[in-house]
Amino acid sequence: MRTLIKNGTIVNADATTRADILIDGEQVALIGSDLDVSADRTIDASDRWVIPGAIDVHTHMELPFGGTFAKDTFETGTRAAAFGGTTTIVDFAVQPRGGSLRQGLDAWMEKAQGKAVIDYGFHMIVSDVRDDVLSEMDQLVDEGITSFKLFTAYPGVFFSDDGAIFRAMQQSATNGGLIMMHAENGLAIDVVAAEDVAAGHTDPYYHGTSRSPVLEGEATNRVIRLAEVAEAPVYIVHMSATDALNELRQARNEGLPAYAETCPQYLFLTLDDLGNGFEGAKFVCSPPLRPAEHAEELWKGLQTGDLQVVSTDHCPFDFHGQKDLGQGDFRKVPNGLPGVEDRVDLLHDGGVVAGRISPNRWVEVIATAPARMFGMPQKGTISVGADADVVIYNPNRTRTISAATHHMDVDYSCYEGREVQGKSETVLSRGRVIVDNDEFLGSPGDGRFLKRQRPNRG
Ligand code: DUC
Ligand code: ZN
Ligand code: ZN
């Protein structure tokens, strides 16, 4: 199958070019002006941008959490991702406590195989660092699971102490993997949260105030310094606070290989969203939403390059039937927000249309940097030989985000009623059109497991 995309404006991270694109099979075969070649199908991209399919390196399909499961399956979640212009996800497989990494990986492979409609890779959540687990990390790196997440939060669940984190970092320094850190001081947070509940402060708002940004800054500094001594790079996930960003800036100014992502919720939502009684449960995630001034700093971090990636931490729970497990005690609200479908448009609207970042920087943070940093050189760019993951994007079309029209399997939207400018109109995954003008044309099982290379630390 040969597809010719004509008359579009290709927006890559490094350049914007008016050119046609010939796709042959699953890859981009040719890029040039006024291509005069035969094709089975021609797509007219006049007045449209042609961007690389976006990559979300932080999702949690079917994550067991807080006595329930994140609602989207690999089928519903990747379908929603595709509607939003995302053609690759990297999800987090979870090591069962006391079990092996292999058990966790097998379980996640099972969840994804035959279901995912777009390509997918896995990071591994390491919740129990043991000698045998450290050796397993080496094997997994060879099998394309080249990044590992550890937590300074969630004592008794995912939490690792500093010694365990340090050992995992030492291991990654030798095997070439990348340690990703959830950096909040969970031990101190749990004390504050218990005090709040004892004082009758049980509403979701206190989820936000109990998790001080200072304790995100402290944990961020701590894990960066552990990585420094272990001589390993470190990637901080879902950065939400100025305190943490300042620690990252300091480390990067010292030349340390410290990296971070933020997520749309920290750029567009604030602590105020956690108010309004139990409605605030819709916005319970960790780290929590912060006062508005933190968002402005995060935008600056994206502008300067101190923040490299925007991912979603997509982890949806229904308001009715899941979030309401936390009625009367905010600690029992399952943590996580839906977002895999809206990231590309939110970042276009709040970033490019608002004049904060260029179209090229937008492509960089949603596609090109994730591909480079997580070992997927065939993704994140429109270039000859790359996978033909391509989005025909209309930068002028507006839409209103709503749970009534979104494709994520969750009963609310964090952005209900928000109008955004920019929309993915046609989405190709390895040369196949999987979304065309609001119609889904893909199939479960079309997505392939991505054996990722070692992260590029440059
Ligand atoms: N944070 C969330 O909000 N949900 C899942 C896990 C996490 O770290
Ligand atoms: Zn996390
Ligand atoms: Zn997460």
Short mmCIF file of C-alpha atoms and ligand atoms in Angstrom, two decimals:
data_model
loop_
_atom_site.label_atom_id
_atom_site.label_comp_id
_atom_site.label_asym_id
_atom_site.label_seq_id
_atom_site.Cartn_x
_atom_site.Cartn_y
_atom_site.Cartn_z
CA MET A 1 0.00 0.00 0.00
CA ARG A 2 1.40 3.38 -1.06
CA THR A 3 -0.05 6.59 0.35
CA LEU A 4 0.79 10.05 -0.90
CA ILE A 5 0.21 13.02 1.40
CA LYS A 6 0.14 16.14 -0.75
CA ASN A 7 0.33 19.89 -0.17
CA GLY A 8 0.87 19.77 3.58
CA THR A 9 3.27 21.65 5.85
CA ILE A 10 5.52 19.17 7.63
CA VAL A 11 6.23 20.29 11.18
CA ASN A 12 9.13 18.38 12.68
CA ALA A 13 10.98 19.32 15.86
CA ASP A 14 13.90 20.73 13.87
CA ALA A 15 12.22 22.29 10.83
CA THR A 16 9.01 23.27 9.08
CA THR A 17 8.86 22.35 5.38
CA ARG A 18 6.28 22.49 2.59
CA ALA A 19 6.60 19.05 1.01
CA ASP A 20 4.75 15.92 -0.06
CA ILE A 21 5.27 12.58 1.66
CA LEU A 22 5.19 9.14 0.07
CA ILE A 23 4.50 6.26 2.44
CA ASP A 24 5.31 2.79 1.19
CA GLY A 25 4.03 0.05 3.47
CA GLU A 26 4.79 0.97 7.05
CA GLN A 27 7.52 3.57 6.50
CA VAL A 28 8.04 6.97 4.98
CA ALA A 29 9.69 6.34 1.59
CA LEU A 30 10.15 9.79 0.09
CA ILE A 31 9.75 13.45 1.02
CA GLY A 32 9.91 16.17 -1.63
CA SER A 33 8.16 19.05 -3.35
CA ASP A 34 5.44 18.25 -5.85
CA LEU A 35 6.10 14.52 -5.82
CA ASP A 36 4.88 12.99 -9.05
CA VAL A 37 4.61 9.35 -8.07
CA SER A 38 1.90 6.72 -8.22
CA ALA A 39 0.07 5.78 -5.03
CA ASP A 40 -2.92 3.69 -4.01
CA ARG A 41 -4.33 6.54 -2.00
CA THR A 42 -3.76 10.30 -1.93
CA ILE A 43 -4.52 12.50 1.06
CA ASP A 44 -4.81 16.23 0.43
CA ALA A 45 -3.24 18.08 3.37
CA SER A 46 -3.72 21.62 2.04
CA ASP A 47 -3.87 24.15 4.89
CA ARG A 48 -2.95 21.40 7.32
CA TRP A 49 0.14 20.57 9.32
CA VAL A 50 1.63 17.13 8.98
CA ILE A 51 3.23 16.11 12.26
CA PRO A 52 4.79 12.94 13.61
CA GLY A 53 2.33 10.82 15.59
CA ALA A 54 2.58 11.90 19.20
CA ILE A 55 4.13 9.68 21.86
CA ASP A 56 2.83 9.46 25.41
CA VAL A 57 5.51 7.89 27.59
CA HIS A 58 3.42 7.85 30.76
CA THR A 59 0.15 5.91 30.79
CA HIS A 60 -1.50 3.46 33.18
CA MET A 61 -4.01 1.27 31.37
CA GLU A 62 -5.83 -1.02 33.82
CA LEU A 63 -3.50 -0.07 36.68
CA PRO A 64 -4.61 -1.69 39.96
CA PHE A 65 -4.79 1.20 42.43
CA GLY A 66 -6.61 1.99 45.66
CA GLY A 67 -8.73 -1.16 45.57
CA THR A 68 -9.84 -0.70 41.97
CA PHE A 69 -8.42 -0.55 38.43
CA ALA A 70 -7.76 2.35 36.10
CA LYS A 71 -10.74 2.12 33.79
CA ASP A 72 -9.26 2.28 30.29
CA THR A 73 -8.08 -1.01 28.85
CA PHE A 74 -5.36 -1.15 26.23
CA GLU A 75 -8.16 -1.23 23.68
CA THR A 76 -10.22 1.74 24.86
CA GLY A 77 -7.20 3.73 26.01
CA THR A 78 -5.17 3.39 22.83
CA ARG A 79 -8.24 4.07 20.71
CA ALA A 80 -8.79 7.32 22.62
CA ALA A 81 -5.09 8.11 22.24
CA ALA A 82 -5.38 7.66 18.47
CA PHE A 83 -8.33 10.07 18.26
CA GLY A 84 -6.12 12.61 20.00
CA GLY A 85 -3.17 12.18 17.60
CA THR A 86 -1.09 9.86 19.79
CA THR A 87 0.26 6.82 17.95
CA THR A 88 2.60 5.35 20.57
CA ILE A 89 2.30 4.87 24.31
CA VAL A 90 4.75 3.58 26.87
CA ASP A 91 2.79 2.10 29.77
CA PHE A 92 3.98 1.00 33.20
CA ALA A 93 4.06 -2.72 33.96
CA VAL A 94 4.10 -3.34 37.71
CA GLN A 95 6.28 -5.77 39.63
CA PRO A 96 4.02 -7.51 42.14
CA ARG A 97 5.46 -7.04 45.64
CA GLY A 98 7.41 -10.17 46.53
CA GLY A 99 7.24 -11.28 42.90
CA SER A 100 9.54 -10.88 39.92
CA LEU A 101 9.78 -8.25 37.23
CA ARG A 102 9.02 -11.02 34.72
CA GLN A 103 5.67 -11.73 36.38
CA GLY A 104 4.73 -8.08 36.09
CA LEU A 105 5.86 -7.86 32.50
CA ASP A 106 3.98 -11.01 31.49
CA ALA A 107 0.81 -9.66 33.07
CA TRP A 108 1.06 -6.38 31.15
CA MET A 109 1.92 -8.13 27.88
CA GLU A 110 -1.26 -10.13 28.36
CA LYS A 111 -3.30 -6.97 28.92
CA ALA A 112 -1.95 -5.30 25.77
CA GLN A 113 -1.57 -8.07 23.21
CA GLY A 114 -4.44 -8.31 20.79
CA LYS A 115 -5.99 -5.16 22.29
CA ALA A 116 -3.80 -2.17 21.58
CA VAL A 117 -4.64 -0.28 18.39
CA ILE A 118 -1.33 1.66 18.37
CA ASP A 119 2.24 0.64 19.13
CA TYR A 120 3.19 0.30 22.77
CA GLY A 121 6.21 -0.24 24.93
CA PHE A 122 6.63 -0.79 28.65
CA HIS A 123 8.54 0.71 31.51
CA MET A 124 8.75 -1.43 34.61
CA ILE A 125 7.64 -0.25 38.05
CA VAL A 126 10.10 -1.75 40.53
CA SER A 127 8.44 -1.97 43.93
CA ASP A 128 10.72 -4.50 45.61
CA VAL A 129 14.46 -4.14 44.94
CA ARG A 130 16.25 -7.44 45.66
CA ASP A 131 19.45 -9.02 44.32
CA ASP A 132 17.51 -11.19 41.87
CA VAL A 133 15.48 -8.17 40.77
CA LEU A 134 18.64 -6.19 40.01
CA SER A 135 19.80 -9.02 37.71
CA GLU A 136 16.37 -9.14 36.10
CA MET A 137 16.70 -5.45 35.27
CA ASP A 138 19.69 -6.30 33.05
CA GLN A 139 17.66 -8.96 31.21
CA LEU A 140 14.75 -6.61 30.70
CA VAL A 141 16.98 -3.91 29.26
CA ASP A 142 18.14 -6.47 26.67
CA GLU A 143 14.50 -7.27 25.90
CA GLY A 144 13.55 -3.66 25.24
CA ILE A 145 12.18 -2.67 28.64
CA THR A 146 14.83 -0.01 29.10
CA SER A 147 13.37 2.20 31.83
CA PHE A 148 12.31 1.58 35.42
CA LYS A 149 10.15 3.64 37.73
CA LEU A 150 10.68 3.84 41.46
CA PHE A 151 8.77 5.82 44.07
CA THR A 152 9.64 7.90 47.10
CA ALA A 153 5.84 8.11 47.60
CA TYR A 154 3.11 5.59 48.54
CA PRO A 155 4.65 3.86 51.60
CA GLY A 156 3.53 0.24 51.79
CA VAL A 157 2.57 0.15 48.11
CA PHE A 158 5.20 1.32 45.62
CA PHE A 159 7.61 3.06 48.03
CA SER A 160 11.33 2.29 47.94
CA ASP A 161 13.79 3.57 50.52
CA ASP A 162 16.89 5.53 49.54
CA GLY A 163 19.13 2.45 49.66
CA ALA A 164 16.88 0.53 47.28
CA ILE A 165 16.66 3.50 44.92
CA PHE A 166 20.42 3.92 45.01
CA ARG A 167 21.01 0.26 44.17
CA ALA A 168 18.63 0.44 41.21
CA MET A 169 20.44 3.56 40.00
CA GLN A 170 23.82 1.82 40.27
CA GLN A 171 22.40 -1.04 38.23
CA SER A 172 21.14 1.33 35.54
CA ALA A 173 24.54 2.99 35.43
CA THR A 174 25.96 -0.32 34.24
CA ASN A 175 23.11 -1.70 32.11
CA GLY A 176 22.26 1.53 30.29
CA GLY A 177 18.66 1.72 31.46
CA LEU A 178 17.00 4.86 32.77
CA ILE A 179 15.60 5.30 36.28
CA MET A 180 12.37 7.29 36.40
CA MET A 181 11.40 8.70 39.77
CA HIS A 182 8.09 9.62 41.35
CA ALA A 183 9.57 12.21 43.68
CA GLU A 184 7.40 13.19 46.65
CA ASN A 185 8.25 12.51 50.28
CA GLY A 186 5.51 9.93 50.91
CA LEU A 187 6.47 9.24 54.53
CA ALA A 188 6.00 12.86 55.59
CA ILE A 189 2.92 13.27 53.39
CA ASP A 190 1.22 10.34 55.09
CA VAL A 191 1.75 11.98 58.50
CA VAL A 192 0.17 15.24 57.35
CA ALA A 193 -2.70 13.41 55.63
CA ALA A 194 -3.47 11.41 58.79
CA GLU A 195 -3.48 14.61 60.85
CA ASP A 196 -5.88 16.20 58.37
CA VAL A 197 -8.33 13.32 58.50
CA ALA A 198 -8.14 13.19 62.32
CA ALA A 199 -9.05 16.90 62.34
CA GLY A 200 -12.10 16.21 60.16
CA HIS A 201 -10.52 17.59 57.00
CA THR A 202 -11.64 14.76 54.74
CA ASP A 203 -12.50 16.54 51.46
CA PRO A 204 -10.38 16.05 48.33
CA TYR A 205 -9.04 19.60 48.71
CA TYR A 206 -6.88 18.33 51.58
CA HIS A 207 -5.30 15.80 49.25
CA GLY A 208 -3.76 18.85 47.59
CA THR A 209 -2.70 20.69 50.72
CA SER A 210 -1.33 17.58 52.48
CA ARG A 211 1.21 17.00 49.70
CA SER A 212 3.36 20.12 50.06
CA PRO A 213 5.36 21.27 47.02
CA VAL A 214 8.31 21.55 49.42
CA LEU A 215 8.14 17.78 49.85
CA GLU A 216 8.26 17.36 46.07
CA GLY A 217 11.29 19.65 45.91
CA GLU A 218 12.98 17.75 48.74
CA ALA A 219 12.43 14.35 47.13
CA THR A 220 13.49 15.66 43.73
CA ASN A 221 16.76 16.96 45.12
CA ARG A 222 17.31 13.71 47.02
CA VAL A 223 16.86 11.43 44.00
CA ILE A 224 18.96 13.69 41.79
CA ARG A 225 21.78 13.56 44.34
CA LEU A 226 21.46 9.78 44.71
CA ALA A 227 21.76 9.51 40.92
CA GLU A 228 24.76 11.84 40.95
CA VAL A 229 26.63 9.57 43.34
CA ALA A 230 25.49 6.43 41.48
CA GLU A 231 26.72 8.10 38.27
CA ALA A 232 23.41 7.41 36.58
CA PRO A 233 21.01 9.65 34.69
CA VAL A 234 17.61 10.22 36.26
CA TYR A 235 14.23 11.23 34.82
CA ILE A 236 11.67 12.80 37.14
CA VAL A 237 8.10 11.93 36.17
CA HIS A 238 5.07 14.23 36.40
CA MET A 239 6.85 17.29 37.81
CA SER A 240 4.26 19.63 39.27
CA ALA A 241 6.00 22.20 41.46
CA THR A 242 8.38 25.13 41.18
CA ASP A 243 10.29 23.73 44.15
CA ALA A 244 11.08 20.58 42.16
CA LEU A 245 11.83 22.47 38.95
CA ASN A 246 14.34 24.66 40.78
CA GLU A 247 16.17 21.56 42.02
CA LEU A 248 16.21 20.21 38.48
CA ARG A 249 17.50 23.53 37.10
CA GLN A 250 20.26 23.60 39.69
CA ALA A 251 21.35 20.04 38.79
CA ARG A 252 21.26 20.71 35.06
CA ASN A 253 23.27 23.90 35.54
CA GLU A 254 25.87 21.70 37.23
CA GLY A 255 25.88 19.52 34.12
CA LEU A 256 24.14 16.52 35.67
CA PRO A 257 22.12 14.21 33.42
CA ALA A 258 18.83 15.01 35.14
CA TYR A 259 15.64 15.18 33.06
CA ALA A 260 11.94 15.64 33.67
CA GLU A 261 8.49 15.62 32.21
CA THR A 262 5.40 17.51 33.23
CA CYS A 263 1.76 16.77 32.35
CA PRO A 264 -1.14 18.88 31.04
CA GLN A 265 -2.93 18.79 34.39
CA TYR A 266 -0.05 20.72 35.99
CA LEU A 267 -0.08 23.26 33.17
CA PHE A 268 -3.83 23.81 32.89
CA LEU A 269 -5.46 22.91 36.22
CA THR A 270 -4.87 24.28 39.73
CA LEU A 271 -5.38 23.52 43.41
CA ASP A 272 -8.70 25.38 43.16
CA ASP A 273 -10.07 22.53 41.04
CA LEU A 274 -9.71 20.28 44.09
CA GLY A 275 -12.23 22.46 45.96
CA ASN A 276 -16.01 22.36 45.52
CA GLY A 277 -16.66 19.57 48.02
CA PHE A 278 -16.41 16.01 46.81
CA GLU A 279 -16.45 17.14 43.14
CA GLY A 280 -12.76 17.78 43.73
CA ALA A 281 -12.20 14.00 43.69
CA LYS A 282 -12.26 14.27 39.90
CA PHE A 283 -8.95 16.08 40.18
CA VAL A 284 -7.17 13.87 42.72
CA CYS A 285 -3.82 12.75 41.37
CA SER A 286 -0.31 12.64 42.76
CA PRO A 287 1.59 14.88 42.83
CA PRO A 288 -1.48 17.06 43.33
CA LEU A 289 -2.60 20.10 41.39
CA ARG A 290 -0.80 23.21 42.58
CA PRO A 291 -1.54 26.95 42.93
CA ALA A 292 -1.49 28.67 39.53
CA GLU A 293 1.98 30.21 39.86
CA HIS A 294 3.54 26.76 39.62
CA ALA A 295 2.03 26.26 36.15
CA GLU A 296 3.65 29.44 34.88
CA GLU A 297 7.05 28.20 36.06
CA LEU A 298 6.49 24.84 34.37
CA TRP A 299 5.74 26.63 31.08
CA LYS A 300 9.05 28.45 31.52
CA GLY A 301 10.74 25.09 32.07
CA LEU A 302 9.33 23.89 28.76
CA GLN A 303 10.50 27.06 27.04
CA THR A 304 14.06 26.83 28.32
CA GLY A 305 14.39 23.07 27.85
CA ASP A 306 14.85 22.26 31.52
CA LEU A 307 11.68 20.18 31.04
CA GLN A 308 12.01 17.92 28.04
CA VAL A 309 8.72 16.04 27.74
CA VAL A 310 4.99 16.43 28.28
CA SER A 311 3.24 13.14 28.98
CA THR A 312 -0.16 12.51 30.56
CA ASP A 313 0.05 10.07 33.50
CA HIS A 314 -3.28 8.88 32.06
CA CYS A 315 -4.90 6.90 34.89
CA PRO A 316 -8.68 7.27 34.67
CA PHE A 317 -11.21 6.38 37.34
CA ASP A 318 -14.95 6.98 37.04
CA PHE A 319 -16.33 9.65 39.35
CA HIS A 320 -19.32 7.43 40.10
CA GLY A 321 -18.23 4.04 41.38
CA GLN A 322 -14.48 4.58 41.68
CA LYS A 323 -13.49 8.08 42.84
CA ASP A 324 -16.34 7.90 45.36
CA LEU A 325 -14.47 5.19 47.28
CA GLY A 326 -12.93 8.23 48.93
CA GLN A 327 -16.17 9.78 50.28
CA GLY A 328 -15.34 10.81 53.83
CA ASP A 329 -11.58 10.22 53.49
CA PHE A 330 -9.58 11.83 50.67
CA ARG A 331 -6.81 9.23 51.17
CA LYS A 332 -9.11 6.61 49.67
CA VAL A 333 -9.81 8.45 46.43
CA PRO A 334 -8.01 6.47 43.69
CA ASN A 335 -5.24 8.74 42.39
CA GLY A 336 -5.22 9.56 38.72
CA LEU A 337 -6.73 11.60 35.90
CA PRO A 338 -7.83 10.81 32.37
CA GLY A 339 -5.86 12.66 29.70
CA VAL A 340 -4.39 10.51 26.94
CA GLU A 341 -6.80 11.92 24.36
CA ASP A 342 -6.39 15.62 25.09
CA ARG A 343 -2.65 16.21 25.49
CA VAL A 344 -1.82 17.13 21.88
CA ASP A 345 -4.62 19.68 21.52
CA LEU A 346 -4.19 21.18 24.99
CA LEU A 347 -0.50 21.73 24.35
CA HIS A 348 -1.22 23.17 20.93
CA ASP A 349 -3.83 25.54 22.31
CA GLY A 350 -2.10 26.59 25.53
CA GLY A 351 1.40 26.37 24.09
CA VAL A 352 1.44 27.27 20.40
CA VAL A 353 -1.76 29.34 20.02
CA ALA A 354 -1.03 31.17 23.27
CA GLY A 355 2.45 32.03 21.96
CA ARG A 356 4.40 30.22 24.67
CA ILE A 357 6.16 27.68 22.44
CA SER A 358 6.73 27.32 18.71
CA PRO A 359 5.04 24.62 16.62
CA ASN A 360 8.43 22.87 16.44
CA ARG A 361 8.91 22.91 20.19
CA TRP A 362 5.38 21.52 20.55
CA VAL A 363 6.29 18.58 18.31
CA GLU A 364 9.54 18.19 20.25
CA VAL A 365 7.88 17.82 23.67
CA ILE A 366 4.97 15.62 22.56
CA ALA A 367 6.80 13.34 20.10
CA THR A 368 10.46 13.81 19.24
CA ALA A 369 12.01 14.06 22.70
CA PRO A 370 9.98 11.13 24.06
CA ALA A 371 11.16 9.01 21.11
CA ARG A 372 14.79 10.00 21.59
CA MET A 373 14.87 9.72 25.36
CA PHE A 374 13.06 6.38 25.49
CA GLY A 375 14.89 4.54 22.73
CA MET A 376 12.46 4.69 19.80
CA PRO A 377 14.51 6.17 16.92
CA GLN A 378 11.96 5.02 14.33
CA LYS A 379 9.29 7.24 15.94
CA GLY A 380 8.78 10.92 16.68
CA THR A 381 9.90 12.34 13.34
CA ILE A 382 8.71 12.53 9.77
CA SER A 383 11.76 11.43 7.84
CA VAL A 384 12.65 8.87 5.23
CA GLY A 385 12.88 5.42 6.80
CA ALA A 386 10.92 6.36 9.92
CA ASP A 387 7.67 4.63 10.79
CA ALA A 388 4.78 6.27 8.99
CA ASP A 389 3.06 7.39 12.20
CA VAL A 390 1.65 10.59 10.81
CA VAL A 391 -1.04 13.04 11.90
CA ILE A 392 -2.76 15.48 9.57
CA TYR A 393 -3.40 18.31 12.01
CA ASN A 394 -5.75 21.23 11.53
CA PRO A 395 -4.28 24.05 13.62
CA ASN A 396 -7.32 26.28 13.07
CA ARG A 397 -10.20 23.98 13.91
CA THR A 398 -11.68 24.38 17.38
CA ARG A 399 -13.46 21.84 19.51
CA THR A 400 -14.98 21.73 22.97
CA ILE A 401 -13.66 19.04 25.27
CA SER A 402 -16.41 17.02 26.92
CA ALA A 403 -17.05 13.60 28.45
CA ALA A 404 -20.04 13.43 26.13
CA THR A 405 -17.78 13.25 23.09
CA HIS A 406 -14.43 11.93 24.28
CA HIS A 407 -13.39 8.35 23.61
CA MET A 408 -11.75 7.55 26.94
CA ASP A 409 -13.79 5.07 28.98
CA VAL A 410 -14.41 7.37 31.91
CA ASP A 411 -17.51 9.26 33.03
CA TYR A 412 -16.08 12.78 33.30
CA SER A 413 -13.53 15.11 31.77
CA CYS A 414 -11.13 17.30 33.74
CA TYR A 415 -11.45 19.85 30.94
CA GLU A 416 -15.25 19.77 30.53
CA GLY A 417 -16.39 22.72 28.40
CA ARG A 418 -12.90 23.98 27.57
CA GLU A 419 -12.58 25.11 23.97
CA VAL A 420 -9.27 24.23 22.35
CA GLN A 421 -7.88 25.25 18.98
CA GLY A 422 -6.29 22.48 16.93
CA LYS A 423 -7.45 19.00 16.02
CA SER A 424 -6.02 15.77 14.65
CA GLU A 425 -8.08 14.99 11.57
CA THR A 426 -6.38 12.00 10.00
CA VAL A 427 -4.11 9.66 11.94
CA LEU A 428 -1.87 7.02 10.42
CA SER A 429 -0.15 4.28 12.37
CA ARG A 430 2.64 2.61 10.41
CA GLY A 431 1.03 3.62 7.14
CA ARG A 432 -2.55 2.59 7.99
CA VAL A 433 -5.23 5.24 8.45
CA ILE A 434 -6.70 4.52 11.88
CA VAL A 435 -8.68 7.71 12.40
CA ASP A 436 -10.26 9.77 9.66
CA ASN A 437 -12.49 12.73 10.46
CA ASP A 438 -13.86 11.39 13.72
CA GLU A 439 -14.23 7.87 12.37
CA PHE A 440 -12.20 5.04 13.84
CA LEU A 441 -10.75 2.71 11.22
CA GLY A 442 -8.20 0.78 13.28
CA SER A 443 -8.48 -2.62 14.93
CA PRO A 444 -7.57 -4.05 18.29
CA GLY A 445 -4.34 -5.96 17.98
CA ASP A 446 -2.89 -3.75 15.24
CA GLY A 447 -0.56 -2.15 17.77
CA ARG A 448 2.80 -3.84 18.16
CA PHE A 449 5.05 -4.25 21.16
CA LEU A 450 8.06 -1.95 20.82
CA LYS A 451 11.35 -3.41 21.86
CA ARG A 452 12.99 -0.15 22.87
CA GLN A 453 16.66 0.67 22.68
CA ARG A 454 18.63 2.03 25.59
CA PRO A 455 17.63 5.64 26.22
CA ASN A 456 19.64 8.27 24.43
CA ARG A 457 21.04 10.38 27.21
CA GLY A 458 22.07 13.28 25.02
N1 DUC B 1 -0.06 9.13 40.36
C1 DUC B 1 -1.33 9.12 40.02
O1 DUC B 1 -1.99 10.15 40.10
N2 DUC B 1 -1.88 7.96 39.59
C2 DUC B 1 -1.18 6.76 39.42
C3 DUC B 1 0.14 6.72 40.03
C4 DUC B 1 0.72 8.02 40.37
O2 DUC B 1 1.87 8.12 40.67
ZN ZN B 2 3.87 8.56 39.81
ZN ZN B 3 2.05 7.52 36.72
#
